[in-house]
Structures are given as structure tokens and as C-alpha cells.
Amino acid sequence: MKPDVKRVIRSTQATAMTAWLWPFLWGTLLAICIVGIPHAQGIFQWIEPDVRQVIYQRTPFYVLLERHVLVVGVAAVVTISLGVGAGIAVTRRKGQDFLPLVSQLASLGQTFPPVAVLALAVPVLGFGTLPIIVALMLYGLLPIVRNTLAGLQDVDKDIKTAARAVGLTPLQVLYQVELPLAAPVILAGIRTSVTINIATAALGATVGASNLGDPIIAGIINNNMAYVIQGALVIALLALTVDSVFDALQTRLRLRLSSS
Amino acid sequence: MSLLDALPTPRLGRGGYPNAVLISLSVVMLAAVWGLDTVSVAPNRIVQGESVHVQNAFGWPGALLVSLLVIALGSLAYQPSRIHYWAALGVVVLLLVLMPFGLMVASHFLIDPELPQARLGIGGGYWVVLFISLLGIVELRLRLGLKRLWPVFILSGVGLIWWLCAWLWLKDLALVQEFKARDHQFIQAIRQHIILVSTAVSVSVVMGTLLALLMRRFARLQKVAFALLNFLQTIPSLALFGLLLAPLAWLAANVPFLAKVGVSGIGNTPALIALVAYSLLPMVRNTYTALEEVSPDTLEAASAMGMHRIQRFWQVRLPLALPVLLEGVRITTVQAIGLTAVAALIGAGGLGTFIFQGLGQAAMDMVLLGALPILILALLVDAGLGALAEALRPGGVQ
């Protein structure tokens, strides 16, 4: 192996390593917060000197975190399969007719304010976790559909024609050519969608879905700033962790695309 | 730019291929009409209503009329042509106009005049048909190549008819009863909501533009500012509202001047600060990209014609960037309309008050009274600013 090739490989490995540094750091910080908040009586007492109870104790933070991640995760899985599925369907020849309507529908979804969707979903679905999942799905659909469409439409026509000419079936073209080439753009859409939804999910606490929004609501109602800070801190750290994981994934994807 | 402008609009079906979109929309609509409950009847405000299906709500003639209209829509789409599309648009508008009259018929059949508290709720079928009709209008607008302003006009007309019907004849409708019980409060809340949103958006437009201009001048600022604004977005809106309570309360208590101006822990001040903080990111991002994206060739041509820097900015860069800039204003405003609803939790008033009060009392009609105007407001702003951006695009409509 030539020395410069070796150096390129080594620097590629180095970039791949540093890409995972941030998720690790944010994740560690998140873990420290989850474990440490119940023991940080002193700090929060300093923020709210007049209140007797400064640590949110109704539910342990790791349970709240778990529920929060579950809600966002379920919404993300449904949104991703719906959004990417719809994006693929309307860029095929048979589904072409639906292309304008689907893109309009997705942008309409983001026009609906999550609070209003949440409020309208409650009479139909009842109080609890279900309405917030629906609201998150509607809100998160646009970035995914938009990026899937953009990614698939940006794939060079000549490459597709060449792939067909080599004898690939349309399905093989989709899986082996179009999706891998569009993957970075689609992943960017998923990243936006999930990051927004981590913050938005806190609204669920207003309709009885227990998650990291709980301490915030309790803090606003009882005028206890310490609760609000605890909730906000954990949510922000969760969002930063997830965002940096996506960042690392994107880096890896880019490296793989450029190396092959 | 909105996504749609980047997409190729399909041509009118020349060979007369059936329009699959409209046909599937009408199939779904027909299924909703017959499968879901049309209205619900409740003896009072708290009790869950009893759902009623289409044949009992409108009687058989009414149910058949609705079905015929929907089938007509589907069959017009089977052999598309310009005339057929216009006719289909007429059918959809007729369907929308007939909706409140259907409710009148239903209230005549179902509401016992002896029970003053009895009320008519709008059922799932009604909402689905309404939503799909809107999608139908969007689809027809694209096929006919109409401007964005058209659906706004059509829907304003339809909305006016609905409003008149609700005002004059639909006294048994739950939503109307809920409104009549607190009409002053409602108008106050709408005014408050609009004032909050427009103040926050105007402040963030000014600040956002200034920040974007500074970023273009000082490259280092760009990274710091974007990192900070991105971080702000990860804090949930709920928390940002909450976090501002304490510092502002402290300021109001310790700086008499600020308290006199109206700064306080709860109410408008924290709401406005949080709204502006959230609005800045979309505003700055769009303004910055809008100004950056202007093609260098055009700018060079402008310099070659002898324009100096300031002229070039005002006469070339800004007009060319304006549509994208307006897109930023649109996103910001729509987002602010939703966030202002959350601000009701810290006593800022607005339509969110009804949502959270209604949720607290488990009175879903009241929740609806708060949520529907927010939705309509968001859609109106979205359509209006979208149409404005379209009209301002250099070279006219694509």
C-alpha cells in the first residue's frame, strides 16, 4: 500500500472516531444529570431558596426519560415509514399523480400548530400518550417527506438509466442505486424531524401524557423554577445527544459514499 | 421557496387518463360519509354525545344527495379535461356550502326543543369530509394552474356563508353555544392572540434582519449566532416560558422603572421574550440564505452598470431575496401562532386559554373553540403570505 493511501485511511478513521466523540460526551452529561439531579439539593436550593422541596420527586427522572424517548421513538418510527414510504411511492411512475398533493399535505401538516392538533386529538383519542404521538407525527412529517422527495429527485437520471441498462429491475434500482444516493438527504430530514419533536413532546404533559414535560408543568403551576430547570435541562441534553448521534451517522455516511 | 414550486405540475391529462387522486379522494369521502358518525347529540355540555349516522342525521334524501355529489366528483375525474375540472371544483364548493345546511337539518331532526341544554356536536365524518374537500381544492388548483389567491377567495366566501348560518340559524350547535356563553372573552382572546403574534413577529423581523446583515459583515459572528439560536430551539417552548418567570418577577420587584413599563413575571412580557427567541432562528436563517443566494452574476452585472454598493443592495439584492425572506416571515408567523397558545399557561391570555381551560374541565367543545380559530389563523396566514411571496417573485408566476 502506498503511504499516502495509508494516511488517507488513517485520517478517515480519525474523523470517524471524532464524529462519535460528541454523542459520547452529551450522552455522558445526560446520564450524569439523570443520576445527579436527585443529589443536587444544594444547587437547586440556591435557585429557589424559599421552597422546601426543590427536587422533582413524583416520578424518578430515568422513568420520565424512558417515557419521553418512547413517545418520540414511536412517533419517529411511524413518521419515518410513512414519510419515506410516501416519498418513494410518489416518485414511482404509478404514483406520480399524487406527488403534488402529498407534498402539499406534508407542508399542511407543519402549518397545524402542535397545540391545536393535541387539543383536537384529545376528544377523539382521550387523555394520555396517544394524542401527543399523533401531534408529533403530523408535525414531523414535513421535513422527512420534503427531504425524501428532494433526495430521490436529485439522483441523476443517467445513473438510473445506466442501472436499468445493466439489467437491474426497478426494485433493485431503488434499493441499490436511488436510496443509497439519497440517504444523506433523507437522514438530514429525519434528524430535523426527530430533534424538533424531542422538544415538542414536552407539550404532552398538558394532556396527561407523563414525560419530561411533567416537571416543567409542575414547576409552572407551583411557581417552582427548580422543577422547570430540571425538566428543561434533561430535554435539552437529550435533544443534543440525539442530534449529535445523527451528526455522527451523517459523517459516516458521507465517508462511505466518498470512499466507494 | 415552498416545495411545491420546485415540483413539476403534472399536465392536464391529454390522453384522458383517469385522475387517480380525485377518484381516491372521493372514495375515501364516501367511506367517511357512510362509515363514520356524522353528528353527535348530547343533552348537556359535559356528557359525551351520542353519535348519529348519516341516514338518521339528514334523512335518506339528504344522505343520497351527499353521496351523489361525491360520486359526481369521482366520475368527473374519470375523464379529466379542463371543463370537467372546473365542474369538479364547483361540486366541491357546493359540498362545502351545503355543510352548515346539513347541520340545520340534523338539528331539526334530532334536537328536542324541550331540552334547552341539548346540543349538536360535529362528528368524525363531517371533519373528514371537510378535510378531504380542502385537499380536493388544493389538487384542483394545481391541475387548473390557478394562483394561490384563488383558494383563499373561495374559502373566504365559504367561510362567510358558514358564519352567517352559525350566526342566524345554528343555535343548537355545541360550538355556537360555547361561543355565545363567552363571546366577549372570545373576541378579547382573539385580539390578544393577534397582538402577541404580530408584536413578536415584527420584533423578530427587525432583529432577524439586523442580525443577518451583521452576520454577512462579520463571518465569525455567524457561527456563534447560529450555534446559539440552534441551541435555543432544543429547549422546549414550555420550559422557556417557565424559565423566564423568575428572572422577570425579580426584575419587576427590584427595578421600579421596569415594573411601571409593565414587566412582570407572568403575562405578556415572558411570553413575548420567549416568542421572539423562538422566532429568531427561522427568521435569521431565511434572511441570511435569501441574501446569500442571489446569483453573483446578477450582482456583477449590477456593478458593471455602475451601481454602487448601497444601490446594489436596495435595488438588486433585496428585491431578489424578498420572496425567500417572506418565506421566513411565513414560517415564523405560523410557528408563533402555535406557540402563543402555549403562552396561555403562563397567563398571557390568547386563544390557548380556552384550550387549557377546556382540557381542565373536560369540556371538549370549549377546547374546540380555542383550537379551531388557531388552526384557521395559521392556515390564513400561511395562504396569505404564500400568495404574497408568489406575487412578489421577480418575473411573475412560474
XYZ file of C-alpha atoms in Angstrom:
658
model
C 0.000 0.000 0.000
C 1.257 3.446 -0.877
C 1.978 5.701 2.081
C -0.461 8.454 1.061
C -3.289 5.931 0.757
C -2.440 4.766 4.252
C -2.565 8.313 5.502
C -5.960 8.886 3.935
C -7.303 5.760 5.594
C -5.873 6.767 8.939
C -7.360 10.274 8.709
C -10.708 8.776 7.679
C -10.630 6.576 10.749
C -9.731 9.585 12.834
C -12.721 11.564 11.532
C -14.971 8.587 12.201
C -13.642 8.436 15.751
C -14.080 12.135 16.500
C -17.560 12.012 14.993
C -18.620 9.732 17.844
C -16.923 11.897 20.447
C -19.797 14.385 20.743
C -22.597 11.831 21.131
C -20.498 10.195 23.822
C -19.910 13.488 25.635
C -23.531 14.639 25.503
C -24.748 11.157 26.452
C -22.439 11.094 29.465
C -23.653 14.520 30.504
C -27.247 13.339 30.175
C -26.508 10.295 32.314
C -24.773 12.441 34.925
C -27.822 14.709 35.072
C -30.261 11.826 35.430
C -28.258 10.316 38.257
C -27.090 13.573 39.773
C -30.209 15.739 39.926
C -31.737 13.975 42.943
C -28.479 14.612 44.851
C -28.064 18.234 43.789
C -30.284 19.613 46.538
C -27.800 22.387 47.298
C -27.645 23.858 43.812
C -31.396 23.952 43.339
C -31.940 25.280 46.849
C -29.752 28.192 45.829
C -32.077 28.862 42.854
C -35.272 28.572 44.889
C -34.306 29.467 48.467
C -37.896 29.825 49.715
C -39.219 26.461 48.607
C -38.911 23.395 50.778
C -38.910 20.769 48.050
C -36.638 21.656 45.166
C -36.095 18.247 43.542
C -38.891 16.834 41.402
C -39.664 13.534 43.061
C -43.101 12.412 41.895
C -41.503 10.168 39.281
C -37.803 9.316 39.007
C -36.087 11.056 36.119
C -34.964 7.873 34.403
C -38.609 6.758 34.139
C -39.606 10.111 32.661
C -36.701 9.929 30.234
C -37.700 6.420 29.205
C -41.302 7.526 28.526
C -40.138 10.597 26.645
C -37.846 8.548 24.431
C -40.616 6.003 23.887
C -43.121 8.645 22.727
C -40.646 10.347 20.407
C -39.389 6.974 19.181
C -42.819 5.589 18.329
C -43.752 8.823 16.568
C -40.422 8.787 14.707
C -40.769 5.171 13.543
C -44.289 5.791 12.220
C -43.349 9.129 10.649
C -40.231 7.745 9.001
C -42.000 4.750 7.498
C -44.950 6.880 6.373
C -42.830 9.766 5.097
C -40.146 7.769 3.311
C -42.779 5.321 2.019
C -44.902 8.130 0.616
C -41.844 9.828 -0.837
C -40.832 6.616 -2.626
C -44.385 5.889 -3.792
C -44.985 9.259 -5.421
C -41.677 9.266 -7.252
C -42.537 5.948 -8.995
C -44.335 6.168 -12.301
C -47.601 4.784 -10.940
C -47.798 7.178 -8.023
C -46.710 10.278 -9.935
C -50.235 11.712 -9.900
C -50.109 12.010 -6.129
C -46.814 13.905 -5.998
C -48.190 17.476 -5.763
C -50.881 16.522 -3.288
C -48.519 14.623 -0.983
C -46.035 17.477 -0.855
C -48.867 19.910 -0.145
C -50.261 17.626 2.542
C -46.895 17.395 4.253
C -46.439 21.160 4.338
C -50.008 21.500 5.596
C -49.044 19.206 8.468
C -46.497 21.702 9.682
C -48.959 24.570 9.409
C -51.164 22.899 12.018
C -49.809 24.083 15.388
C -48.991 21.079 17.614
C -51.027 22.518 20.500
C -54.124 22.731 18.316
C -53.614 19.216 16.976
C -53.095 17.985 20.518
C -56.290 19.685 21.658
C -58.286 18.320 18.727
C -56.905 14.810 19.205
C -57.960 14.606 22.846
C -61.738 14.330 22.218
C -61.114 11.505 19.739
C -58.301 9.611 21.440
C -58.786 10.516 25.091
C -56.236 11.910 27.520
C -52.792 10.359 27.681
C -49.961 9.396 25.380
C -51.855 8.762 22.146
C -52.779 12.386 21.279
C -49.197 13.588 21.671
C -47.940 10.819 19.385
C -50.459 11.907 16.725
C -49.467 15.560 17.100
C -45.767 14.689 16.797
C -46.415 12.548 13.732
C -48.202 15.354 11.912
C -45.570 17.878 12.903
C -42.595 15.724 11.982
C -43.840 14.550 8.617
C -42.872 17.590 6.540
C -39.071 17.508 6.897
C -38.959 13.779 6.121
C -41.261 13.890 3.091
C -39.586 17.028 1.776
C -36.094 15.590 2.048
C -37.065 12.163 0.704
C -38.576 13.812 -2.364
C -35.618 16.122 -2.814
C -33.120 13.284 -2.356
C -34.820 10.907 -4.770
C -35.410 13.582 -7.394
C -31.803 14.691 -7.248
C -30.498 11.271 -8.275
C -29.009 11.660 -11.730
C -31.313 10.356 -14.487
C -28.313 8.947 -16.392
C -27.277 6.845 -13.410
C -30.761 5.374 -13.200
C -30.814 4.678 -16.919
C -27.393 3.071 -16.683
C -28.564 0.891 -13.803
C -31.567 -0.259 -15.819
C -29.314 -0.903 -18.795
C -27.051 -3.184 -16.745
C -30.144 -5.252 -16.093
C -31.315 -4.203 -12.650
C -35.053 -4.438 -12.008
C -36.837 -1.218 -10.920
C -36.868 -2.526 -7.342
C -33.131 -3.169 -7.455
C -32.566 0.306 -8.874
C -34.491 1.722 -5.927
C -32.629 -0.259 -3.268
C -29.150 -0.351 -4.768
C -28.933 2.996 -6.541
C -31.575 5.558 -5.602
C -31.896 5.030 -1.846
C -28.147 4.843 -1.112
C -27.564 8.022 -3.119
C -30.468 9.836 -1.468
C -29.634 8.546 2.016
C -27.682 11.599 3.283
C -30.504 13.975 2.363
C -33.181 11.682 3.830
C -31.146 11.299 7.017
C -30.889 15.084 7.335
C -34.695 15.280 7.157
C -35.095 12.608 9.823
C -32.617 14.495 12.009
C -34.606 17.742 11.817
C -37.868 15.949 12.459
C -36.687 13.994 15.497
C -34.847 16.919 17.090
C -37.874 19.204 16.825
C -40.110 16.502 18.231
C -37.985 15.888 21.313
C -38.709 19.450 22.408
C -42.328 19.396 21.239
C -43.126 16.169 23.099
C -42.970 18.103 26.373
C -46.360 19.563 25.443
C -47.817 16.111 26.047
C -47.630 16.801 29.768
C -50.553 19.213 29.369
C -52.871 16.401 28.284
C -51.769 13.890 30.856
C -49.017 12.100 28.966
C -46.333 11.628 31.575
C -42.889 12.519 30.227
C -40.087 15.031 30.767
C -42.632 17.842 30.363
C -44.109 16.871 33.752
C -41.544 18.686 35.915
C -41.912 21.768 33.711
C -45.693 21.894 34.071
C -45.473 21.192 37.792
C -42.911 23.974 38.093
C -45.065 26.496 36.224
C -48.135 25.636 38.289
C -46.332 25.748 41.644
C -44.124 28.643 40.584
C -41.072 26.495 41.298
C -38.219 27.407 38.989
C -36.065 24.469 40.079
C -38.540 21.956 38.592
C -38.656 23.831 35.289
C -34.877 23.895 35.051
C -34.598 20.177 35.781
C -37.091 19.278 33.055
C -35.626 21.688 30.525
C -32.051 20.602 31.232
C -32.749 16.920 30.659
C -34.777 17.587 27.495
C -32.117 19.880 26.054
C -29.386 17.314 26.785
C -31.485 14.546 25.231
C -32.013 16.668 22.120
C -28.297 17.457 21.887
C -27.347 13.791 22.341
C -29.732 12.593 19.645
C -28.736 15.436 17.335
C -25.056 14.599 17.687
C -25.756 10.896 17.056
C -27.393 11.875 13.771
C -24.441 14.122 13.038
C -22.069 11.193 13.520
C -24.230 8.960 11.327
C -24.210 11.594 8.614
C -20.430 11.867 8.777
C -20.113 8.117 8.458
C -22.499 8.019 5.527
C -20.581 10.766 3.772
C -17.299 8.961 4.316
C -18.686 5.720 2.950
C -20.117 7.469 -0.107
C -16.916 9.303 -0.860
C -14.680 6.271 -0.289
C -16.620 3.916 -2.572
C -39.394 28.727 -1.575
C -42.238 26.417 -0.891
C -41.607 22.899 -2.000
C -44.447 22.883 -4.454
C -42.912 25.486 -6.705
C -39.927 23.253 -7.227
C -42.071 20.357 -8.368
C -43.272 19.850 -11.886
C -47.009 20.393 -12.071
C -48.497 17.482 -13.973
C -50.080 18.439 -17.258
C -53.794 18.101 -17.791
C -54.464 14.505 -18.773
C -54.220 14.740 -22.525
C -54.997 11.166 -23.308
C -57.846 11.279 -20.786
C -56.163 9.119 -18.152
C -58.393 8.980 -15.088
C -57.205 11.302 -12.330
C -56.358 8.749 -9.646
C -56.018 11.392 -6.939
C -59.537 12.802 -7.138
C -61.042 9.346 -7.542
C -59.338 8.056 -4.403
C -60.290 11.216 -2.525
C -63.941 10.716 -3.406
C -63.801 7.027 -2.450
C -62.378 7.944 0.966
C -65.018 10.654 1.323
C -67.834 8.235 0.521
C -66.465 5.769 3.057
C -66.297 8.528 5.677
C -69.845 9.696 4.975
C -71.291 6.229 5.480
C -68.805 4.709 7.888
C -68.154 7.431 10.474
C -70.644 9.241 12.676
C -71.944 12.416 11.097
C -73.064 14.331 14.157
C -73.436 13.677 17.858
C -76.211 14.705 20.197
C -75.610 15.456 23.852
C -78.137 16.526 26.484
C -75.627 18.963 28.032
C -72.112 20.281 27.957
C -70.124 17.664 29.853
C -71.770 14.415 28.791
C -70.193 12.612 25.851
C -72.525 12.874 22.874
C -74.359 10.005 21.266
C -73.196 9.534 17.703
C -75.664 9.584 14.834
C -75.109 8.201 11.349
C -75.782 9.928 8.085
C -79.182 8.457 7.229
C -80.589 9.452 10.615
C -78.967 12.878 10.636
C -80.014 14.106 7.196
C -82.766 11.606 6.384
C -82.458 9.384 3.314
C -82.870 12.215 0.747
C -80.080 14.202 2.345
C -77.774 11.194 2.598
C -78.409 10.362 -1.061
C -77.723 13.958 -2.113
C -74.341 13.926 -0.373
C -73.435 10.572 -1.878
C -74.470 11.706 -5.364
C -72.296 14.815 -5.097
C -69.299 12.754 -4.021
C -69.883 10.208 -6.787
C -70.199 13.071 -9.293
C -66.789 14.319 -8.177
C -65.275 10.886 -8.751
C -66.870 10.401 -12.154
C -65.836 13.865 -13.351
C -62.267 12.836 -12.568
C -62.618 9.681 -14.641
C -62.195 11.581 -17.891
C -60.287 14.706 -16.979
C -60.483 17.819 -19.070
C -60.442 21.490 -18.185
C -64.228 21.717 -18.163
C -64.521 18.629 -16.013
C -62.017 20.039 -13.540
C -63.958 23.288 -13.281
C -67.146 21.286 -12.761
C -65.402 19.236 -10.076
C -64.341 22.452 -8.356
C -67.985 23.547 -8.460
C -69.057 20.263 -6.891
C -66.525 20.586 -4.063
C -67.581 24.175 -3.356
C -71.252 23.141 -3.399
C -70.441 20.383 -0.924
C -68.720 22.869 1.377
C -71.585 25.368 1.130
C -74.179 22.688 1.882
C -72.382 21.581 5.078
C -73.986 24.059 7.518
C -77.409 23.430 5.982
C -76.901 19.738 6.673
C -76.301 20.654 10.307
C -79.557 22.643 10.325
C -81.455 19.644 9.004
C -79.806 17.421 11.588
C -80.648 19.768 14.439
C -84.256 19.912 13.205
C -84.473 16.112 13.259
C -82.506 15.351 16.379
C -82.693 18.176 18.900
C -85.648 18.126 21.233
C -86.846 21.739 21.651
C -87.964 20.875 25.188
C -84.352 20.469 26.317
C -82.673 23.886 26.381
C -79.234 22.423 27.128
C -79.269 19.884 24.301
C -76.569 20.422 21.738
C -75.375 19.108 18.424
C -71.727 18.118 18.061
C -69.942 17.769 14.750
C -68.896 14.151 14.169
C -65.842 12.500 12.644
C -67.455 12.058 9.228
C -68.052 15.788 8.952
C -64.445 16.642 9.751
C -63.063 14.058 7.342
C -65.293 15.282 4.501
C -64.269 18.866 5.259
C -60.569 17.995 5.264
C -60.765 15.946 2.070
C -62.717 18.723 0.342
C -59.858 21.065 1.175
C -57.387 18.572 -0.294
C -59.621 18.360 -3.357
C -59.473 22.133 -3.778
C -55.676 22.031 -3.497
C -55.487 19.281 -6.125
C -57.879 21.081 -8.485
C -55.975 24.334 -8.095
C -52.790 22.568 -9.185
C -54.454 20.838 -12.136
C -56.083 24.025 -13.341
C -52.915 26.023 -12.777
C -54.678 28.649 -10.673
C -52.894 31.148 -8.469
C -52.669 30.686 -4.727
C -55.096 33.519 -4.169
C -57.957 31.522 -5.664
C -58.475 29.019 -2.857
C -58.178 31.895 -0.388
C -61.063 33.685 -2.134
C -63.170 30.555 -2.452
C -62.665 29.548 1.158
C -63.316 33.076 2.437
C -66.669 33.007 0.630
C -67.495 29.591 2.050
C -66.403 30.732 5.495
C -68.671 33.772 5.275
C -71.661 31.559 4.462
C -70.801 29.283 7.395
C -70.502 32.251 9.705
C -73.894 33.615 8.633
C -75.553 30.221 9.087
C -73.986 29.774 12.502
C -75.000 33.292 13.487
C -78.605 33.092 12.311
C -79.822 29.520 12.462
C -77.451 27.109 14.164
C -78.271 27.867 17.784
C -78.157 24.206 18.798
C -74.618 23.638 17.598
C -72.309 22.965 20.537
C -69.612 25.255 19.193
C -72.078 28.132 18.794
C -73.470 27.625 22.291
C -69.973 27.581 23.701
C -69.219 30.820 21.836
C -72.438 32.543 22.928
C -71.641 31.767 26.547
C -68.397 33.767 26.359
C -68.423 35.910 23.251
C -66.736 38.933 24.852
C -63.985 36.770 26.255
C -63.557 35.108 22.886
C -63.145 38.347 20.947
C -60.787 39.613 23.639
C -58.761 36.401 23.359
C -58.511 36.594 19.570
C -57.398 40.210 19.780
C -54.820 39.342 22.429
C -53.552 36.425 20.354
C -53.149 38.518 17.230
C -51.454 41.360 19.120
C -48.955 38.978 20.741
C -48.151 37.233 17.460
C -47.793 40.419 15.438
C -45.637 42.130 18.059
C -43.356 39.122 18.371
C -43.083 38.689 14.609
C -42.379 42.372 13.938
C -39.697 42.482 16.604
C -38.081 39.332 15.277
C -38.256 40.554 11.675
C -36.337 43.691 12.621
C -33.876 41.874 14.876
C -33.505 38.966 12.491
C -32.741 41.182 9.521
C -30.225 43.193 11.517
C -28.570 40.032 12.769
C -28.422 38.552 9.277
C -26.855 41.740 7.928
C -24.277 41.734 10.730
C -23.524 38.088 10.029
C -22.780 38.889 6.419
C -20.376 41.552 7.575
C -18.650 39.601 10.369
C -18.113 35.967 9.439
C -17.165 34.951 12.969
C -20.488 36.103 14.357
C -22.283 33.748 12.011
C -21.048 30.566 13.655
C -21.641 31.749 17.192
C -25.094 33.145 16.477
C -26.316 30.061 14.618
C -24.995 27.768 17.347
C -26.779 29.818 19.994
C -30.055 30.014 18.083
C -29.954 26.292 17.309
C -29.428 25.582 20.985
C -32.415 27.776 21.900
C -34.623 25.616 19.700
C -33.753 22.486 21.653
C -35.242 23.959 24.818
C -38.948 23.112 24.818
C -41.199 26.156 24.415
C -42.970 25.169 27.591
C -39.701 25.370 29.530
C -38.594 28.656 28.012
C -41.863 30.254 29.089
C -41.403 28.808 32.550
C -37.750 29.768 32.870
C -38.477 33.429 32.219
C -40.984 33.660 35.064
C -38.495 34.002 37.905
C -35.920 36.422 36.468
C -38.635 38.768 35.226
C -40.503 38.652 38.510
C -37.235 39.533 40.234
C -36.606 42.412 37.817
C -40.114 43.744 38.274
C -39.733 43.635 42.035
C -36.297 45.272 42.115
C -36.311 47.743 39.251
C -39.320 50.031 39.730
C -38.981 51.555 36.280
C -39.424 48.193 34.557
C -42.430 47.356 36.692
C -44.006 50.630 35.654
C -43.478 49.807 31.985
C -45.381 46.580 32.531
C -42.671 43.974 33.034
C -43.851 41.186 35.303
C -43.209 37.529 35.959
C -46.382 36.246 34.421
C -48.288 37.524 31.464
C -47.166 39.246 28.322
C -43.510 40.015 28.975
C -42.153 36.471 29.357
C -44.449 35.343 26.554
C -43.101 37.986 24.198
C -39.466 37.309 25.064
C -39.872 33.577 24.523
C -41.794 34.095 21.280
C -39.102 36.394 19.908
C -36.346 33.992 20.978
C -38.024 31.158 19.102
C -38.865 33.245 16.059
C -35.310 34.436 15.566
C -33.842 31.196 14.211
C -36.169 30.695 11.208
C -36.087 34.428 10.564
C -32.296 34.779 10.615
C -31.731 31.561 8.696
C -34.078 32.529 5.882
C -32.916 36.128 5.669
C -29.301 35.032 5.593
C -29.772 32.398 2.887
C -32.067 34.706 0.935
C -29.412 37.408 0.796
C -26.609 34.929 0.111
C -28.415 33.062 -2.643
C -28.708 35.991 -5.026
C -26.689 34.973 -8.052
C -23.226 36.577 -8.197
C -23.613 37.111 -11.945
C -26.622 39.362 -11.421
C -24.721 41.337 -8.804
C -21.735 41.651 -11.072
C -23.983 42.869 -13.870
C -25.392 45.455 -11.483
C -21.887 46.675 -10.611
C -20.945 46.737 -14.266
C -23.910 49.012 -14.903
C -22.354 51.435 -12.461
C -24.419 50.822 -9.334
C -22.569 51.346 -6.110
C -22.847 49.110 -3.084
C -25.841 50.681 -1.443
C -27.792 50.923 -4.686
C -26.906 47.343 -5.473
C -28.248 46.204 -2.123
C -31.552 48.084 -2.302
C -32.276 47.700 -5.984
C -30.937 44.248 -6.769
C -30.121 42.073 -3.793
C -33.103 42.883 -1.608
C -35.845 42.626 -4.261
C -34.415 39.316 -5.465
C -34.197 37.989 -1.919
C -37.653 39.180 -0.938
C -39.662 36.013 -1.754
C -37.341 33.798 0.316
C -37.320 36.409 3.057
C -41.118 36.385 3.098
C -40.995 32.596 3.340
C -39.093 33.124 6.588
C -41.760 35.523 7.833
C -44.414 32.945 6.930
C -42.717 30.117 8.837
C -42.065 32.399 11.796
C -45.634 33.665 11.975
C -47.231 30.229 11.695
C -44.913 28.939 14.403
C -45.636 31.950 16.623
C -49.410 31.425 16.295
C -48.991 27.934 17.736
C -46.518 28.957 20.431
C -48.741 31.801 21.640
C -51.323 29.163 22.512
C -48.785 27.607 24.888
C -48.150 31.030 26.398
C -51.636 30.887 27.892
C -50.136 28.577 30.530
C -48.181 31.498 31.989
C -51.152 33.834 31.894
C -50.512 35.625 28.623
C -54.115 35.190 27.506
C -54.969 34.454 23.918
C -56.859 31.535 22.464
C -54.797 28.994 24.362
C -56.765 29.965 27.475
C -59.822 28.210 26.088
C -57.809 25.113 25.176
C -56.297 24.683 28.623
C -59.477 25.666 30.499
C -61.454 23.257 28.344
C -58.939 20.462 28.921
C -59.135 21.148 32.646
C -62.939 20.978 32.688
C -63.038 18.079 30.187
C -65.331 20.282 28.078
C -64.267 19.367 24.574
C -66.440 21.957 22.831
C -64.532 24.667 24.641
C -61.224 23.115 23.569
C -62.550 23.206 20.026
C -63.499 26.863 20.421
C -59.857 27.615 21.201
C -58.173 25.224 18.785
C -60.214 25.862 15.646
C -59.521 29.619 15.404
C -55.806 28.922 15.963
C -55.857 26.451 13.105
C -57.802 28.825 10.853
C -55.491 31.706 11.748
C -52.433 29.600 10.909
C -53.896 28.453 7.601
C -54.950 32.013 6.677
C -51.504 33.443 7.387
C -49.891 30.565 5.540
C -52.051 31.054 2.451
C -51.910 34.847 2.525
C -48.138 35.171 2.880
C -47.630 32.321 0.396
C -49.720 34.208 -2.153
C -47.808 37.412 -1.438
C -44.459 35.679 -1.953
C -45.749 34.243 -5.202
C -46.860 37.643 -6.432
C -43.525 39.251 -5.489
C -41.373 36.710 -7.272
C -39.416 38.505 -9.992
C -40.643 37.518 -13.408
C -44.109 36.773 -12.120
C -45.688 33.399 -11.505
C -43.957 30.372 -12.870
